[in-house]
XYZ file of N, CA and C in Angstrom:
243
model
N -64.524 108.717 -70.071
C -63.997 109.983 -69.612
C -62.483 109.865 -69.482
N -61.789 110.906 -69.944
C -60.339 110.962 -69.795
C -59.981 112.240 -69.043
N -58.944 112.142 -68.233
C -58.438 113.288 -67.478
C -56.933 113.337 -67.651
N -56.403 114.544 -67.727
C -54.959 114.690 -67.857
C -54.519 115.926 -67.086
N -53.533 115.762 -66.208
C -52.922 116.902 -65.530
C -51.908 117.510 -66.483
N -51.970 118.819 -66.643
C -51.140 119.506 -67.628
C -50.524 120.747 -66.997
N -49.265 120.987 -67.312
C -48.607 122.237 -66.945
C -48.646 123.129 -68.179
N -49.255 124.295 -68.055
C -49.418 125.209 -69.188
C -48.063 125.791 -69.567
N -47.687 125.629 -70.835
C -46.383 126.104 -71.301
C -46.483 127.333 -72.203
N -47.696 127.778 -72.485
C -47.857 128.981 -73.303
C -47.230 130.172 -72.586
N -46.453 130.978 -73.312
C -45.749 132.110 -72.715
C -46.701 133.065 -71.991
N -47.850 133.330 -72.599
C -48.811 134.265 -71.998
C -49.878 133.554 -71.173
N -49.758 132.251 -71.019
C -50.786 131.494 -70.326
C -52.006 131.336 -71.220
N -53.118 131.011 -70.627
C -54.351 130.806 -71.397
C -55.222 132.056 -71.239
N -54.733 133.157 -71.785
C -55.409 134.443 -71.709
C -55.786 134.917 -73.107
N -56.807 135.718 -73.209
C -57.257 136.394 -74.430
C -57.194 135.525 -75.686
N -56.253 135.820 -76.574
C -56.193 135.131 -77.868
C -55.977 133.622 -77.727
N -55.012 133.163 -76.919
C -54.854 131.708 -76.772
C -56.117 131.042 -76.223
N -56.818 131.716 -75.329
C -58.063 131.162 -74.781
C -59.119 131.062 -75.870
N -59.206 132.079 -76.720
C -60.182 132.069 -77.818
C -59.893 130.931 -78.789
N -58.624 130.719 -79.090
C -58.234 129.625 -79.988
C -58.586 128.279 -79.351
N -58.315 128.146 -78.057
C -58.618 126.903 -77.345
C -60.121 126.618 -77.375
N -60.936 127.626 -77.070
C -62.396 127.464 -77.064
C -62.893 127.097 -78.456
N -62.368 127.770 -79.463
C -62.770 127.491 -80.843
C -62.482 126.034 -81.199
N -61.326 125.544 -80.796
C -60.966 124.153 -81.076
C -61.834 123.193 -80.262
N -62.080 123.510 -78.999
C -62.886 122.641 -78.131
C -64.307 122.483 -78.663
N -64.853 123.528 -79.267
C -66.227 123.456 -79.777
C -66.340 122.576 -81.014
N -65.222 122.185 -81.590
C -65.243 121.275 -82.740
C -65.558 119.836 -82.335
N -65.570 119.559 -81.034
C -65.773 118.197 -80.553
C -67.145 118.042 -79.906
N -67.708 116.855 -80.057
C -68.995 116.522 -79.451
C -68.842 116.365 -77.939
N -67.707 115.895 -77.508
C -67.449 115.626 -76.087
C -67.590 116.883 -75.236
N -67.963 116.660 -73.969
C -67.921 117.738 -72.992
C -66.460 117.947 -72.618
N -66.043 119.204 -72.496
C -64.655 119.523 -72.182
C -64.645 120.490 -70.997
N -63.868 120.140 -69.978
C -63.759 120.982 -68.790
C -62.290 121.217 -68.461
N -62.027 122.363 -67.851
C -60.710 122.656 -67.291
C -60.917 122.884 -65.803
N -60.030 122.284 -65.015
C -60.094 122.447 -63.566
C -58.779 123.030 -63.082
N -58.880 124.066 -62.252
C -57.695 124.687 -61.652
C -58.012 124.979 -60.192
N -57.174 124.481 -59.314
C -57.316 124.698 -57.876
C -58.729 124.369 -57.393
N -59.276 123.249 -57.882
C -60.581 122.778 -57.440
C -61.770 123.440 -58.109
N -61.528 124.402 -58.966
C -62.620 125.090 -59.666
C -62.704 124.567 -61.091
N -63.866 124.058 -61.477
C -64.058 123.457 -62.798
C -64.956 124.352 -63.648
N -64.518 124.573 -64.919
C -65.322 125.377 -65.844
C -65.463 124.648 -67.173
N -66.503 125.002 -67.894
C -66.724 124.489 -69.237
C -65.659 125.098 -70.150
N -64.850 124.265 -70.782
C -63.766 124.753 -71.628
C -64.256 125.235 -72.989
N -65.557 125.181 -73.215
C -66.126 125.737 -74.441
C -66.669 127.142 -74.179
N -66.363 127.681 -73.002
C -66.800 129.016 -72.595
C -65.588 129.918 -72.386
N -65.462 130.949 -73.217
C -64.334 131.874 -73.093
C -64.351 132.560 -71.725
N -65.533 132.919 -71.240
C -65.624 133.591 -69.941
C -65.204 132.656 -68.803
N -65.569 131.394 -68.910
C -65.164 130.432 -67.897
C -63.656 130.290 -67.828
N -63.035 130.152 -68.983
C -61.577 129.996 -69.029
C -60.881 131.257 -68.531
N -61.334 132.416 -68.983
C -60.713 133.674 -68.557
C -60.837 133.853 -67.041
N -61.941 133.388 -66.478
C -62.158 133.505 -65.042
C -61.185 132.688 -64.201
N -60.573 131.686 -64.795
C -59.597 130.873 -64.059
C -58.223 131.541 -63.969
N -57.979 132.561 -64.784
C -56.690 133.275 -64.785
C -55.517 132.292 -64.867
N -55.465 131.546 -65.947
C -54.445 130.509 -66.131
C -53.182 131.136 -66.712
N -52.144 131.192 -65.914
C -50.873 131.789 -66.332
C -49.897 130.707 -66.794
N -48.818 131.139 -67.406
C -47.778 130.209 -67.837
C -47.215 129.485 -66.616
N -47.098 128.183 -66.712
C -46.593 127.374 -65.608
C -47.678 126.852 -64.680
N -48.916 127.282 -64.891
C -50.028 126.835 -64.042
C -50.295 125.348 -64.252
N -50.704 124.684 -63.185
C -51.093 123.275 -63.240
C -52.608 123.210 -63.366
N -53.094 122.579 -64.434
C -54.532 122.438 -64.641
C -54.854 120.980 -64.938
N -56.135 120.667 -64.876
C -56.601 119.334 -65.261
C -57.563 119.509 -66.425
N -57.328 118.771 -67.490
C -58.208 118.751 -68.649
C -59.069 117.502 -68.535
N -60.385 117.682 -68.548
C -61.339 116.584 -68.373
C -62.249 116.553 -69.596
N -62.294 115.410 -70.266
C -63.081 115.292 -71.496
C -63.908 114.019 -71.429
N -65.185 114.144 -71.800
C -66.090 113.002 -71.748
C -66.981 113.000 -72.982
N -66.852 111.941 -73.781
C -67.704 111.819 -74.959
C -67.110 110.890 -75.993
N -67.797 110.785 -77.105
C -67.421 109.809 -78.135
C -66.090 110.119 -78.815
N -65.679 111.380 -78.835
C -64.416 111.745 -79.485
C -63.391 112.271 -78.474
N -63.483 111.773 -77.241
C -62.652 112.286 -76.156
C -61.151 112.116 -76.373
N -60.724 111.002 -76.933
C -59.282 110.782 -77.121
C -58.707 111.724 -78.174
N -59.435 111.914 -79.251
C -58.999 112.853 -80.292
C -58.961 114.277 -79.732
N -59.992 114.634 -78.971
C -60.052 115.967 -78.368
C -58.892 116.173 -77.397
N -58.610 115.186 -76.576
C -57.513 115.286 -75.614
C -56.198 115.542 -76.327
N -55.930 114.777 -77.355
C -54.672 114.922 -78.093
C -54.534 116.331 -78.667
N -55.573 116.810 -79.321
C -55.524 118.122 -79.965
C -55.446 119.256 -78.948
N -56.290 119.212 -77.929
C -56.346 120.308 -76.966
C -55.099 120.364 -76.089
N -54.553 119.218 -75.762
C -53.323 119.188 -74.959
C -52.183 119.880 -75.700
N -52.129 119.707 -77.010
C -51.076 120.336 -77.812
C -51.173 121.858 -77.801
N -52.361 122.398 -77.581
C -52.545 123.850 -77.562
C -52.062 124.492 -76.270
N -51.861 123.679 -75.244
C -51.496 124.222 -73.938
C -49.999 124.192 -73.702
């Protein structure tokens, strides 16, 4: 399992289209992928879960990935944020 604290730099945050792109990319990996914000953890392969976190630009989140391709997933998904 890998965890990384990340400050979201996307201008619009992780809303609508950026969230859809993130989910689409996350589903390409076998690993479980979660995003945690302010103690609330959601499945990052769920658009509704991500949208429910209301992640704005500058927000501090934790990306948690567990599985056989976790390092590759971390590298790719971190770049999207």
